[in-house]
CSV table of C-alpha atoms in Angstrom, one decimal:
chain,number,residue,atom,x,y,z
A,1,MET,CA,-19.6,58.8,-10.7
A,2,SER,CA,-19.4,55.9,-8.3
A,3,ARG,CA,-16.3,53.9,-8.0
A,4,VAL,CA,-18.1,50.8,-9.3
A,5,ALA,CA,-19.4,52.7,-12.4
A,6,GLY,CA,-15.8,53.9,-13.0
A,7,LEU,CA,-14.6,50.3,-12.8
A,8,PHE,CA,-16.6,49.4,-15.9
A,9,ARG,CA,-15.4,52.3,-17.9
A,10,GLN,CA,-11.8,50.9,-18.1
A,11,GLU,CA,-10.4,47.7,-19.6
A,12,LEU,CA,-11.3,44.8,-17.2
A,13,ARG,CA,-8.9,42.1,-16.1
A,14,VAL,CA,-10.7,39.5,-14.1
A,15,VAL,CA,-9.7,36.8,-11.7
A,16,ASN,CA,-12.6,34.3,-11.4
A,17,ILE,CA,-12.6,32.2,-8.3
A,18,GLY,CA,-14.6,29.0,-7.9
A,19,LEU,CA,-17.4,28.4,-10.3
A,20,GLU,CA,-16.1,27.9,-13.8
A,21,GLY,CA,-19.3,29.0,-15.4
A,22,PHE,CA,-18.5,32.6,-14.8
A,23,ALA,CA,-15.2,32.1,-16.5
A,24,GLU,CA,-16.9,30.6,-19.5
A,25,THR,CA,-19.1,33.7,-19.8
A,26,LEU,CA,-16.0,36.0,-19.7
A,27,GLU,CA,-14.3,33.8,-22.3
A,28,ALA,CA,-17.4,34.2,-24.6
A,29,LEU,CA,-17.2,38.0,-24.1
A,30,ARG,CA,-13.5,38.0,-24.8
A,31,VAL,CA,-12.7,39.6,-21.4
A,32,PRO,CA,-9.1,39.0,-20.3
A,33,HIS,CA,-9.4,36.7,-17.2
A,34,VAL,CA,-7.7,34.1,-15.1
A,35,HIS,CA,-9.7,31.2,-13.7
A,36,LEU,CA,-8.7,29.9,-10.2
A,37,ASP,CA,-10.0,26.4,-9.5
A,38,TRP,CA,-10.9,27.0,-5.8
A,39,ARG,CA,-13.2,25.1,-3.6
A,40,PRO,CA,-14.2,25.6,0.1
A,41,PRO,CA,-11.9,23.5,2.4
A,42,ALA,CA,-13.3,20.1,3.3
A,43,GLY,CA,-15.9,20.4,0.6
A,44,GLY,CA,-17.7,23.0,2.7
A,45,LYS,CA,-18.5,20.5,5.5
A,46,THR,CA,-18.7,22.6,8.7
A,47,GLU,CA,-17.6,19.9,11.2
A,48,LEU,CA,-14.5,19.1,9.2
A,49,GLY,CA,-13.7,22.7,8.5
A,50,ALA,CA,-13.9,23.4,12.2
A,51,ALA,CA,-11.6,20.4,12.9
A,52,LEU,CA,-9.0,21.8,10.5
A,53,ALA,CA,-9.2,25.1,12.3
A,54,VAL,CA,-8.6,23.4,15.7
A,55,LEU,CA,-5.5,21.7,14.4
A,56,ASP,CA,-4.3,25.0,12.9
A,57,GLY,CA,-4.4,26.2,16.5
A,58,HIS,CA,-1.8,23.6,17.4
A,59,PHE,CA,0.2,24.3,14.3
A,60,ASP,CA,3.7,24.3,15.9
A,61,ALA,CA,3.2,21.0,17.7
A,62,VAL,CA,1.7,19.3,14.7
A,63,GLU,CA,4.4,20.6,12.4
A,64,GLU,CA,7.2,19.4,14.7
A,65,ALA,CA,5.6,16.0,15.0
A,66,ASN,CA,5.2,15.6,11.3
A,67,GLN,CA,8.7,16.7,10.6
A,68,GLU,CA,9.9,14.1,13.1
A,69,ALA,CA,7.9,11.4,11.3
A,70,PHE,CA,8.9,12.5,7.9
A,71,GLY,CA,12.6,12.4,9.0
A,72,ARG,CA,12.2,8.9,10.3
A,73,ILE,CA,10.6,7.8,7.0
A,74,CYS,CA,13.3,9.3,4.8
A,75,SER,CA,16.2,8.0,6.9
A,76,ALA,CA,14.9,4.5,7.2
A,77,GLN,CA,17.3,1.8,6.0
A,78,PRO,CA,15.5,-1.5,5.4
A,79,VAL,CA,17.8,-4.5,4.9
A,80,TRP,CA,16.7,-8.1,4.2
A,81,THR,CA,18.5,-10.2,6.8
A,82,GLU,CA,16.8,-13.5,7.1
A,83,VAL,CA,14.3,-16.1,5.8
A,84,THR,CA,12.6,-18.2,8.6
A,85,GLN,CA,9.4,-19.9,9.6
A,86,ALA,CA,6.7,-17.5,10.5
A,87,ASP,CA,6.1,-18.7,14.0
A,88,ALA,CA,9.8,-18.2,14.8
A,89,VAL,CA,9.4,-14.4,14.6
A,90,ILE,CA,5.6,-13.9,15.1
A,91,PRO,CA,4.7,-15.4,18.5
A,92,ALA,CA,0.9,-15.2,17.9
A,93,LEU,CA,1.2,-17.9,15.3
A,94,ARG,CA,2.3,-20.5,17.9
A,95,GLU,CA,-1.4,-20.6,18.8
A,96,ASP,CA,-4.3,-21.4,16.4
A,97,VAL,CA,-4.1,-18.0,14.7
A,98,VAL,CA,-4.0,-17.1,11.0
A,99,LEU,CA,-3.0,-13.6,9.9
A,100,HIS,CA,-4.8,-11.7,7.2
A,101,ALA,CA,-4.5,-8.4,5.3
A,102,GLY,CA,-6.3,-5.2,6.2
A,103,PRO,CA,-8.0,-4.0,9.4
A,104,PRO,CA,-9.6,-6.5,11.9
A,105,LEU,CA,-12.2,-8.8,10.3
A,106,ASP,CA,-14.7,-11.4,11.5
A,107,TRP,CA,-15.1,-14.6,9.5
A,108,GLU,CA,-18.8,-13.8,8.8
A,109,ARG,CA,-17.8,-10.6,7.0
A,110,ALA,CA,-14.7,-12.1,5.2
A,111,CYS,CA,-14.8,-11.7,1.4
A,112,GLY,CA,-14.3,-14.7,-1.0
A,113,PRO,CA,-10.5,-14.3,-1.6
A,114,VAL,CA,-9.8,-14.1,2.2
A,115,ARG,CA,-11.9,-17.1,2.8
A,116,GLY,CA,-10.2,-19.1,0.1
A,117,ALA,CA,-6.7,-18.1,1.3
A,118,VAL,CA,-7.6,-19.1,4.9
A,119,ILE,CA,-8.9,-22.4,3.7
A,120,GLY,CA,-5.7,-22.9,1.8
A,121,ALA,CA,-3.5,-22.1,4.7
A,122,LEU,CA,-5.3,-24.5,7.0
A,123,LEU,CA,-5.0,-27.3,4.4
A,124,PHE,CA,-1.3,-26.4,3.9
A,125,GLU,CA,-0.8,-26.7,7.7
A,126,GLY,CA,-2.6,-30.0,7.9
A,127,MET,CA,-5.0,-28.4,10.4
A,128,ALA,CA,-8.0,-29.3,8.1
A,129,ARG,CA,-8.5,-32.1,5.6
A,130,SER,CA,-11.2,-30.4,3.5
A,131,ALA,CA,-12.4,-26.9,2.7
A,132,LYS,CA,-15.6,-27.5,4.8
A,133,GLU,CA,-13.5,-28.6,7.8
A,134,ALA,CA,-11.3,-25.5,7.5
A,135,GLU,CA,-14.4,-23.2,7.3
A,136,ARG,CA,-15.8,-24.9,10.4
A,137,LEU,CA,-12.6,-24.4,12.4
A,138,VAL,CA,-12.7,-20.6,11.8
A,139,ALA,CA,-16.5,-20.2,12.1
A,140,THR,CA,-16.5,-21.9,15.5
A,141,GLY,CA,-13.6,-19.8,16.7
A,142,ARG,CA,-11.1,-22.7,17.1
A,143,VAL,CA,-8.9,-20.8,14.7
A,144,ARG,CA,-8.7,-17.0,15.1
A,145,LEU,CA,-8.1,-14.3,12.5
A,146,GLU,CA,-5.9,-11.4,13.3
A,147,PRO,CA,-4.5,-8.6,11.1
A,148,CYS,CA,-0.9,-8.9,9.8
A,149,HIS,CA,-0.3,-5.2,10.8
A,150,HIS,CA,-0.9,-6.1,14.5
A,151,HIS,CA,2.2,-8.4,14.4
A,152,GLY,CA,4.7,-6.4,12.4
A,153,ALA,CA,3.7,-8.2,9.2
A,154,VAL,CA,2.2,-7.4,5.8
A,155,GLY,CA,0.7,-9.6,3.1
A,156,PRO,CA,-0.4,-8.9,-0.5
A,157,MET,CA,-4.0,-9.3,-1.5
A,158,ALA,CA,-5.7,-11.8,1.1
A,159,GLY,CA,-2.4,-11.5,3.0
A,160,VAL,CA,-2.7,-14.8,4.8
A,161,VAL,CA,0.2,-15.9,6.9
A,162,SER,CA,0.1,-19.2,8.9
A,163,ARG,CA,2.6,-20.7,11.3
A,164,SER,CA,4.9,-22.8,9.1
A,165,MET,CA,5.0,-20.5,6.0
A,166,PRO,CA,8.5,-19.0,5.3
A,167,VAL,CA,8.7,-15.3,5.8
A,168,VAL,CA,11.4,-12.7,5.0
A,169,VAL,CA,12.8,-10.6,7.9
A,170,VAL,CA,13.5,-7.0,7.1
A,171,GLU,CA,15.4,-4.9,9.6
A,172,ASN,CA,15.3,-1.1,9.7
A,173,ARG,CA,18.9,-0.5,10.6
A,174,THR,CA,18.4,3.2,11.3
A,175,HIS,CA,15.6,2.7,13.9
A,176,GLY,CA,16.0,-0.9,15.0
A,177,ASN,CA,12.5,-2.3,14.2
A,178,ARG,CA,11.7,-5.3,12.0
A,179,ALA,CA,8.9,-6.3,9.5
A,180,PHE,CA,7.9,-9.6,8.0
A,181,ALA,CA,6.2,-10.8,4.8
A,182,THR,CA,5.7,-14.2,3.0
A,183,LEU,CA,7.6,-15.1,-0.2
A,184,ASN,CA,5.9,-14.1,-3.4
A,185,GLU,CA,4.3,-17.0,-5.3
A,186,GLY,CA,4.0,-15.4,-8.7
A,187,LEU,CA,0.8,-14.6,-10.6
A,188,GLY,CA,-2.3,-16.6,-11.6
A,189,LYS,CA,-3.7,-19.3,-9.3
A,190,VAL,CA,-2.0,-18.4,-6.0
A,191,LEU,CA,-3.0,-18.4,-2.3
A,192,ARG,CA,-2.9,-14.6,-2.0
A,193,PHE,CA,-5.7,-14.3,-4.5
A,194,GLY,CA,-7.8,-16.9,-2.7
A,195,ALA,CA,-6.9,-20.0,-4.7
A,196,TYR,CA,-6.3,-23.2,-2.8
A,197,SER,CA,-6.2,-26.1,-5.3
A,198,GLU,CA,-3.6,-28.8,-5.1
A,199,GLU,CA,-1.2,-27.0,-7.5
A,200,VAL,CA,-1.3,-24.0,-5.1
A,201,LEU,CA,-0.5,-26.2,-2.1
A,202,VAL,CA,2.3,-28.1,-4.0
A,203,ARG,CA,3.9,-24.8,-4.8
A,204,LEU,CA,3.7,-23.6,-1.2
A,205,ARG,CA,5.4,-26.9,0.0
A,206,TRP,CA,8.2,-26.5,-2.6
A,207,MET,CA,8.7,-22.9,-1.4
A,208,GLY,CA,9.1,-24.1,2.2
A,209,ASP,CA,11.3,-27.1,1.3
A,210,VAL,CA,13.5,-25.7,-1.4
A,211,LEU,CA,13.1,-22.0,-2.1
A,212,ALA,CA,13.2,-20.8,1.5
A,213,PRO,CA,16.4,-22.7,2.6
A,214,ALA,CA,18.2,-21.6,-0.6
A,215,LEU,CA,17.3,-17.9,0.0
A,216,ARG,CA,18.1,-18.2,3.7
A,217,ALA,CA,21.6,-19.5,2.9
A,218,ALA,CA,22.2,-16.8,0.2
A,219,VAL,CA,20.9,-13.9,2.4
A,220,ARG,CA,22.9,-15.0,5.4
A,221,ALA,CA,26.0,-15.3,3.3
A,222,SER,CA,25.4,-11.8,1.9
A,223,GLY,CA,25.4,-10.2,5.3
A,224,GLY,CA,22.0,-8.5,4.4
A,225,ILE,CA,20.7,-7.0,1.2
A,226,ASP,CA,20.0,-3.3,1.2
A,227,LEU,CA,16.4,-3.0,-0.1
A,228,LYS,CA,16.2,0.8,-0.2
A,229,GLN,CA,19.2,0.9,-2.6
A,230,ILE,CA,17.4,-1.6,-4.9
A,231,MET,CA,14.2,0.4,-4.8
A,232,ALA,CA,16.0,3.7,-5.5
A,233,ARG,CA,17.7,2.1,-8.6
A,234,ALA,CA,14.5,0.4,-9.7
A,235,LEU,CA,12.6,3.8,-9.8
A,236,HIS,CA,15.2,4.9,-12.3
A,237,MET,CA,14.6,1.7,-14.4
A,238,GLY,CA,10.8,1.9,-14.8
A,239,ASP,CA,9.4,0.3,-11.6
A,240,GLU,CA,7.2,1.9,-9.0
A,241,CYS,CA,7.8,-1.0,-6.6
A,242,HIS,CA,4.1,-2.1,-6.1
A,243,ASN,CA,2.5,-3.4,-9.3
A,244,ARG,CA,5.7,-3.2,-11.4
A,245,ASN,CA,8.8,-4.9,-9.9
A,246,VAL,CA,10.6,-6.1,-13.0
A,247,ALA,CA,13.8,-4.1,-12.5
A,248,ALA,CA,13.8,-4.6,-8.7
A,249,THR,CA,13.5,-8.3,-9.0
A,250,SER,CA,16.3,-8.4,-11.6
A,251,LEU,CA,18.5,-6.3,-9.3
A,252,LEU,CA,17.7,-8.5,-6.4
A,253,VAL,CA,18.6,-11.7,-8.4
A,254,ARG,CA,22.0,-10.1,-9.2
A,255,GLU,CA,22.6,-9.7,-5.5
A,256,LEU,CA,21.6,-13.2,-4.7
A,257,LEU,CA,23.2,-15.2,-7.5
A,258,PRO,CA,26.9,-15.3,-6.2
A,259,HIS,CA,25.7,-16.3,-2.8
A,260,LEU,CA,23.4,-19.0,-4.1
A,261,GLY,CA,26.3,-20.4,-6.1
A,262,ARG,CA,28.5,-20.6,-3.0
A,263,ALA,CA,25.8,-21.8,-0.6
A,264,GLY,CA,26.6,-25.5,-1.1
A,265,LEU,CA,23.2,-26.3,-2.5
A,266,GLY,CA,22.8,-29.0,-5.1
A,267,GLY,CA,22.9,-27.9,-8.7
A,268,ALA,CA,19.3,-29.0,-9.2
A,269,ALA,CA,18.1,-26.9,-6.3
A,270,VAL,CA,19.9,-23.8,-7.6
A,271,ALA,CA,18.5,-24.4,-11.1
A,272,GLU,CA,14.9,-24.7,-9.7
A,273,VAL,CA,15.3,-21.5,-7.6
A,274,GLY,CA,16.8,-19.6,-10.5
A,275,GLU,CA,14.0,-20.7,-12.9
A,276,PHE,CA,11.3,-19.7,-10.3
A,277,LEU,CA,12.9,-16.2,-9.9
A,278,ARG,CA,13.3,-15.8,-13.6
A,279,ARG,CA,9.7,-16.4,-14.2
A,280,ASN,CA,8.4,-14.2,-11.4
A,281,ASP,CA,8.6,-10.5,-12.2
A,282,HIS,CA,6.7,-9.8,-9.0
A,283,PHE,CA,9.1,-11.6,-6.6
A,284,PHE,CA,10.3,-8.3,-5.2
A,285,LEU,CA,6.8,-7.1,-4.2
A,286,ASN,CA,6.7,-8.8,-0.8
A,287,LEU,CA,10.2,-7.5,0.0
A,288,SER,CA,9.1,-4.0,-1.1
A,289,MET,CA,6.1,-4.3,1.3
A,290,ALA,CA,8.2,-5.5,4.2
A,291,ALA,CA,10.7,-2.7,3.6
A,292,CYS,CA,7.9,-0.1,3.5
A,293,LYS,CA,6.3,-1.6,6.7
A,294,ALA,CA,9.6,-1.4,8.5
A,295,THR,CA,9.9,2.2,7.3
A,296,MET,CA,6.4,3.4,8.3
A,297,ASP,CA,6.4,1.6,11.7
A,298,ALA,CA,9.3,3.7,12.7
A,299,ALA,CA,7.1,6.8,12.2
A,300,HIS,CA,4.1,5.4,14.1
A,301,GLY,CA,2.9,6.6,17.5
A,302,ILE,CA,4.2,10.1,17.5
A,303,PRO,CA,1.9,12.4,19.5
A,304,HIS,CA,0.2,15.3,17.4
A,305,CYS,CA,1.4,13.7,14.2
A,306,THR,CA,-1.2,13.8,11.4
A,307,LEU,CA,0.7,11.5,8.9
A,308,VAL,CA,-0.8,8.2,7.8
A,309,THR,CA,1.4,5.2,8.7
A,310,ALA,CA,-0.7,2.4,7.2
A,311,MET,CA,-3.4,2.0,4.5
A,312,ALA,CA,-4.8,-1.6,4.2
A,313,ARG,CA,-7.8,-3.4,2.9
A,314,ASN,CA,-9.3,-6.8,3.5
A,315,GLY,CA,-11.9,-6.9,0.7
A,316,THR,CA,-14.6,-5.9,3.1
A,317,ASP,CA,-13.2,-2.7,4.8
A,318,PHE,CA,-10.6,-0.1,3.9
A,319,GLY,CA,-8.7,1.1,6.9
A,320,ILE,CA,-6.0,3.6,7.8
A,321,ARG,CA,-3.8,4.1,10.9
A,322,VAL,CA,-2.4,7.5,11.7
A,323,SER,CA,0.8,8.1,13.7
A,324,GLY,CA,-0.8,10.4,16.3
A,325,THR,CA,-3.7,8.1,17.0
A,326,ARG,CA,-1.4,5.1,17.4
A,327,ASP,CA,-3.1,1.7,16.8
A,328,ARG,CA,-6.6,2.9,16.2
A,329,TRP,CA,-8.1,1.9,12.8
A,330,PHE,CA,-10.4,4.3,10.8
A,331,THR,CA,-12.5,2.2,8.4
A,332,VAL,CA,-15.1,2.5,5.6
A,333,PRO,CA,-16.4,-0.1,3.1
A,334,ALA,CA,-13.6,-1.2,0.7
A,335,PRO,CA,-14.0,0.5,-2.7
A,336,ARG,CA,-14.0,-1.2,-6.1
A,337,VAL,CA,-11.0,-1.2,-8.4
A,338,GLU,CA,-11.2,0.3,-11.9
A,339,GLY,CA,-9.0,-1.7,-14.2
A,340,LEU,CA,-8.3,-4.1,-17.0
A,341,TYR,CA,-9.4,-7.7,-16.8
A,342,PHE,CA,-8.0,-11.0,-18.0
A,343,VAL,CA,-9.8,-12.6,-21.0
A,344,GLY,CA,-13.0,-14.2,-19.8
A,345,PHE,CA,-13.5,-11.9,-16.7
A,346,THR,CA,-15.3,-8.6,-16.1
A,347,ALA,CA,-15.9,-6.1,-13.3
A,348,GLU,CA,-18.8,-8.3,-12.2
A,349,ASP,CA,-16.3,-11.0,-11.2
A,350,ALA,CA,-14.1,-8.7,-9.1
A,351,SER,CA,-13.7,-8.6,-5.3
A,352,PRO,CA,-13.5,-5.1,-3.7
A,353,ASP,CA,-10.1,-3.6,-3.0
A,354,LEU,CA,-7.9,-6.0,-1.1
A,355,GLY,CA,-4.4,-6.4,0.5
A,356,ASP,CA,-1.7,-4.8,2.6
A,357,SER,CA,0.3,-3.8,-0.5
A,358,SER,CA,-0.9,-0.3,-0.2
A,359,ILE,CA,1.8,0.1,2.5
A,360,THR,CA,3.9,0.9,-0.6
A,361,GLU,CA,1.7,4.0,-1.4
A,362,THR,CA,1.8,4.9,2.3
A,363,ALA,CA,5.6,5.1,2.0
A,364,GLY,CA,5.5,7.1,-1.3
A,365,LEU,CA,5.9,4.3,-3.8
A,366,GLY,CA,3.3,2.5,-6.0
A,367,GLY,CA,0.6,4.9,-7.2
A,368,PHE,CA,2.5,7.8,-5.7
A,369,ALA,CA,5.6,7.0,-7.9
A,370,MET,CA,3.7,6.2,-11.1
A,371,ALA,CA,5.7,8.9,-12.9
A,372,ALA,CA,8.6,6.5,-12.7
A,373,ALA,CA,6.8,3.7,-14.3
A,374,PRO,CA,4.9,4.8,-17.5
A,375,ALA,CA,4.8,1.1,-18.7
A,376,ILE,CA,2.5,0.2,-15.7
A,377,VAL,CA,-0.4,1.9,-17.4
A,378,GLN,CA,-0.5,-1.0,-19.9
A,379,PHE,CA,-1.3,-3.2,-16.9
A,380,VAL,CA,-3.7,-1.0,-14.9
A,381,GLY,CA,-5.1,1.3,-17.6
A,382,GLY,CA,-4.5,5.0,-18.4
A,383,THR,CA,-1.8,6.8,-20.3
A,384,PRO,CA,1.9,7.8,-19.6
A,385,GLU,CA,0.6,11.4,-19.0
A,386,ASP,CA,-1.8,10.0,-16.4
A,387,ALA,CA,1.2,8.4,-14.6
A,388,LEU,CA,2.9,11.8,-14.4
A,389,GLY,CA,-0.3,13.4,-13.3
A,390,PHE,CA,-0.9,11.0,-10.4
A,391,THR,CA,2.5,11.7,-8.9
A,392,ARG,CA,2.1,15.4,-9.2
A,393,GLU,CA,-1.4,15.2,-7.7
A,394,MET,CA,-0.1,13.2,-4.7
A,395,ALA,CA,2.4,15.9,-3.9
A,396,GLU,CA,-0.6,18.1,-2.9
A,397,ILE,CA,-1.5,15.8,0.0
A,398,THR,CA,1.9,14.8,1.3
A,399,PHE,CA,4.3,16.4,3.8
A,400,GLY,CA,7.3,16.5,1.4
A,401,ARG,CA,9.4,14.6,-1.1
A,402,ASN,CA,11.7,11.8,-0.2
A,403,GLN,CA,15.0,12.7,-1.9
A,404,THR,CA,16.4,9.3,-1.3
A,405,LEU,CA,13.8,7.9,-3.8
A,406,THR,CA,13.8,10.0,-6.9
A,407,ILE,CA,12.0,10.0,-10.3
A,408,PRO,CA,14.0,10.9,-13.5
A,409,ALA,CA,10.9,12.1,-15.4
A,410,LEU,CA,10.2,14.7,-12.7
A,411,GLY,CA,13.8,16.2,-12.8
A,412,PHE,CA,14.9,13.6,-10.2
A,413,GLY,CA,12.5,15.1,-7.7
A,414,GLY,CA,11.7,12.8,-4.7
A,415,THR,CA,8.6,10.7,-4.4
A,416,PRO,CA,5.6,12.4,-2.6
A,417,THR,CA,5.8,11.0,0.9
A,418,GLY,CA,3.9,11.4,4.2
A,419,ILE,CA,0.1,11.4,3.5
A,420,ASP,CA,-1.3,14.2,5.8
A,421,VAL,CA,-4.9,13.6,6.7
A,422,ARG,CA,-5.4,17.3,7.0
A,423,LYS,CA,-4.5,17.8,3.4
A,424,VAL,CA,-6.6,14.9,2.2
A,425,VAL,CA,-9.7,16.3,4.0
A,426,GLU,CA,-9.0,19.9,3.0
A,427,THR,CA,-8.5,19.2,-0.7
A,428,GLY,CA,-10.7,16.2,-1.2
A,429,ILE,CA,-7.8,14.5,-3.1
A,430,ALA,CA,-7.9,10.8,-2.2
A,431,PRO,CA,-4.6,8.8,-2.2
A,432,VAL,CA,-4.2,6.8,-5.4
A,433,ILE,CA,-3.4,3.0,-5.3
A,434,ASN,CA,-2.5,0.7,-8.1
A,435,THR,CA,-3.3,-2.9,-7.4
A,436,GLY,CA,-4.2,-6.4,-8.5
A,437,ILE,CA,-7.9,-7.6,-8.7
A,438,ALA,CA,-8.9,-10.9,-7.2
A,439,HIS,CA,-12.0,-12.9,-8.1
A,440,LYS,CA,-14.9,-12.4,-5.6
A,441,GLU,CA,-15.3,-16.1,-5.1
A,442,PRO,CA,-12.8,-18.2,-3.1
A,443,GLY,CA,-10.6,-20.6,-5.1
A,444,VAL,CA,-10.4,-18.7,-8.4
A,445,GLY,CA,-7.4,-16.3,-8.2
A,446,GLN,CA,-6.4,-13.1,-10.0
A,447,VAL,CA,-8.7,-11.7,-12.7
A,448,GLY,CA,-7.1,-8.3,-13.5
A,449,ALA,CA,-5.3,-5.1,-12.2
A,450,GLY,CA,-6.2,-1.5,-11.9
A,451,LEU,CA,-6.4,1.7,-9.9
A,452,THR,CA,-8.4,2.7,-6.9
A,453,ARG,CA,-8.5,5.5,-4.3
A,454,ALA,CA,-8.2,5.5,-0.5
A,455,PRO,CA,-11.6,6.9,0.6
A,456,VAL,CA,-11.5,10.5,2.0
A,457,GLU,CA,-14.0,9.4,4.6
A,458,CYS,CA,-11.6,7.4,6.7
A,459,HIS,CA,-9.2,10.3,6.7
A,460,ALA,CA,-12.0,12.5,7.9
A,461,GLN,CA,-12.6,10.1,10.8
A,462,ALA,CA,-8.9,10.3,11.7
A,463,LEU,CA,-9.0,14.1,11.6
A,464,LEU,CA,-11.8,14.2,14.1
A,465,ALA,CA,-10.0,11.7,16.3
A,466,LEU,CA,-6.9,13.9,16.2
A,467,VAL,CA,-8.9,16.8,17.3
A,468,GLU,CA,-10.3,14.8,20.2
A,469,GLU,CA,-6.8,14.0,21.3
A,470,GLU,CA,-5.7,17.6,21.2
A,471,ARG,CA,-8.7,18.7,23.3
A,472,ALA,CA,-8.1,15.9,25.8
A,473,GLY,CA,-4.5,17.2,26.1
């Protein structure tokens, strides 16, 4: 009797690997079995599989570089130290330049919300007297567009920053670098969603004339506000510090209030600022983004490192930057956002994915920390179980867990941190991002919120580039 024939004369216990259909047959025949959900690495794509093998050949160098980057991320200490005019800390804005979210973008390819926000910025600066004049200035090259990320800045949604806008300055006191972001305007018709009506411009002027000086006085008097401490506490209070910032904003206001009261401002100004902060649950978002930018920039530019240091979108392209390939962008068309829409709007009205706010996911917050914020699913769709599932899934494509930012619902485990392009390509698991949705036309504003994924394809481009660098020595 052959060994195979003997095998079928005893009770079978089967491990089924790969195709689930075989397991279904075993189930129907009541054969004890375990199904292993396995797929070929990189979806069976030969070129990518070979690239993964090349990097495996440099395992020690890659591992050491990734450990260095991960350590810098976890040890970062972002502190809000100043509020100032943008051109005081971003020299490029002293010329005719406007910054925008995402990878580099020409005006001809700019989506509606970016166009609307650029128009609004030029009207706000007095560089144009009408929308048509503003468009002409950019179309003829008299005003240039450059990415926020190239100047140490980040901006939510359209992400537009112009010379006289007030920005927050966040210092990474562990590593000595800085990052900048505009002040959050609130929801609805706001510049970052591409709206530029008179009410938008009036609010921007008030933010420059009243809000910024008040916050500057309070922040200086405080000696600096520890943003990481606020984010860590907010994760324990139901925020994920991207789309939900209710707790973080409240904690921030508690830090600011005593200093606002002692800043020598008029009672009316303090009342106006207090009312603005009370009505804006998202005020902390821009500070969270600047904190994450300061955190991730410290891990950028490490040779052999395969960790992502920026994910950003401009409504036309989705791009990532990877530590080991320095300032090179890897881009693909921006994906759509699956989400919930305000009354009167549908998916047909929506712009593709947009904004630098995915720097929060890059740093292990936002969609990566959704297990901390089950209430967010009411805003972006899904269930509390989905929120837990997203965080667990992201742990499969990250280097480790940041134990300085923990999640109660997962036994106080750290947030999954350090997206590794090798793991994204090998597993096919795309980083999840929760985000707002802008109207596709300029001048309208926000129409909803939802979830999207960072395309695997740009991670595959980065993987191949890393292999080129290894081969080049």
